[in-house]
């Protein structure tokens, strides 16, 4: 029978057995955020969720949470983007990690598919502070691309060739290259976002022509490298816990 890794689809007995076998929880996190005309607003969390499932498959264990769409800015003023304050995000992640410790987590991997300094710095600071308070649990907190290179490049961008390629591979049915155009995409600029925001450019320009630079093959290469890197890091953290306790 195919193994189950999705928290929300597990029966209580499966859940308990899985935690006992491998007390690892993998949390995909993102944002509802503008990603050009060819990609959906939920891309970051959907991408992270699909990658987290591949990490669990590679590990042969661990429990993957449903995608979280609440995060820090963000192209806050572009069409459809919703962003949240640091205070709210701290509370959300603190209570989530408290709950995961309650159900037996020893390693929690917070994997963000939404990048940028607001989100990445928040997540890393949160993890550092949480582990200082609760040294019994190991938190891994990082953007997917961290520690990975593809042909000498870090596979990180916003709606560019890396994200587009990964999404083509993970969710081809939600990728609409027929909507992509090299000139200015639909953005809309909202006034006065309610919380602090990343000072995004008012004008958007593409670094390259995605119809030429993005591909399913490149996406698979990125996703495989990310999956290998993060699953190795989780196993190392788990072994250190088992060896040290
Ligand atoms: Zn993104």
PDB file of C-alpha atoms in Angstrom, residues 1 3 20 24 27 30 35 46 49 51-52 80 89 96 109 118 130 158 161 168 170 177 193 199 222 232:
ATOM      1  CA  UNK A   1       0.000   0.000   0.000  1.00  0.00           C
ATOM      2  CA  UNK A   3       2.562   5.233   2.274  1.00  0.00           C
ATOM      3  CA  UNK A  20       6.727   6.553  16.743  1.00  0.00           C
ATOM      4  CA  UNK A  24       9.535  14.390  12.124  1.00  0.00           C
ATOM      5  CA  UNK A  27       5.648  22.229   7.488  1.00  0.00           C
ATOM      6  CA  UNK A  30       4.084  30.218   1.708  1.00  0.00           C
ATOM      7  CA  UNK A  35       3.392  35.548  -9.354  1.00  0.00           C
ATOM      8  CA  UNK A  46       1.592  24.724  -3.218  1.00  0.00           C
ATOM      9  CA  UNK A  49       3.778  21.354  -0.071  1.00  0.00           C
ATOM     10  CA  UNK A  51       8.339  19.435  -2.261  1.00  0.00           C
ATOM     11  CA  UNK A  52       7.673  18.493   1.381  1.00  0.00           C
ATOM     12  CA  UNK A  80      -4.016  39.434  -4.925  1.00  0.00           C
ATOM     13  CA  UNK A  89       3.290  35.067  12.477  1.00  0.00           C
ATOM     14  CA  UNK A  96       1.970  25.404  15.906  1.00  0.00           C
ATOM     15  CA  UNK A 109      11.223  21.369   9.345  1.00  0.00           C
ATOM     16  CA  UNK A 118      10.966  39.611   5.440  1.00  0.00           C
ATOM     17  CA  UNK A 130      12.051  28.770  19.801  1.00  0.00           C
ATOM     18  CA  UNK A 158      10.191  35.375  -7.917  1.00  0.00           C
ATOM     19  CA  UNK A 161      12.741  30.648 -14.529  1.00  0.00           C
ATOM     20  CA  UNK A 168       5.692  23.295 -14.231  1.00  0.00           C
ATOM     21  CA  UNK A 170       5.092  19.887  -9.686  1.00  0.00           C
ATOM     22  CA  UNK A 177       2.434  29.648 -20.010  1.00  0.00           C
ATOM     23  CA  UNK A 193      -0.822  47.912   2.792  1.00  0.00           C
ATOM     24  CA  UNK A 199       9.582  47.674  -0.974  1.00  0.00           C
ATOM     25  CA  UNK A 222      15.815  21.750  -8.870  1.00  0.00           C
ATOM     26  CA  UNK A 232      19.705  14.691   4.352  1.00  0.00           C
TER      27      UNK A 232
END
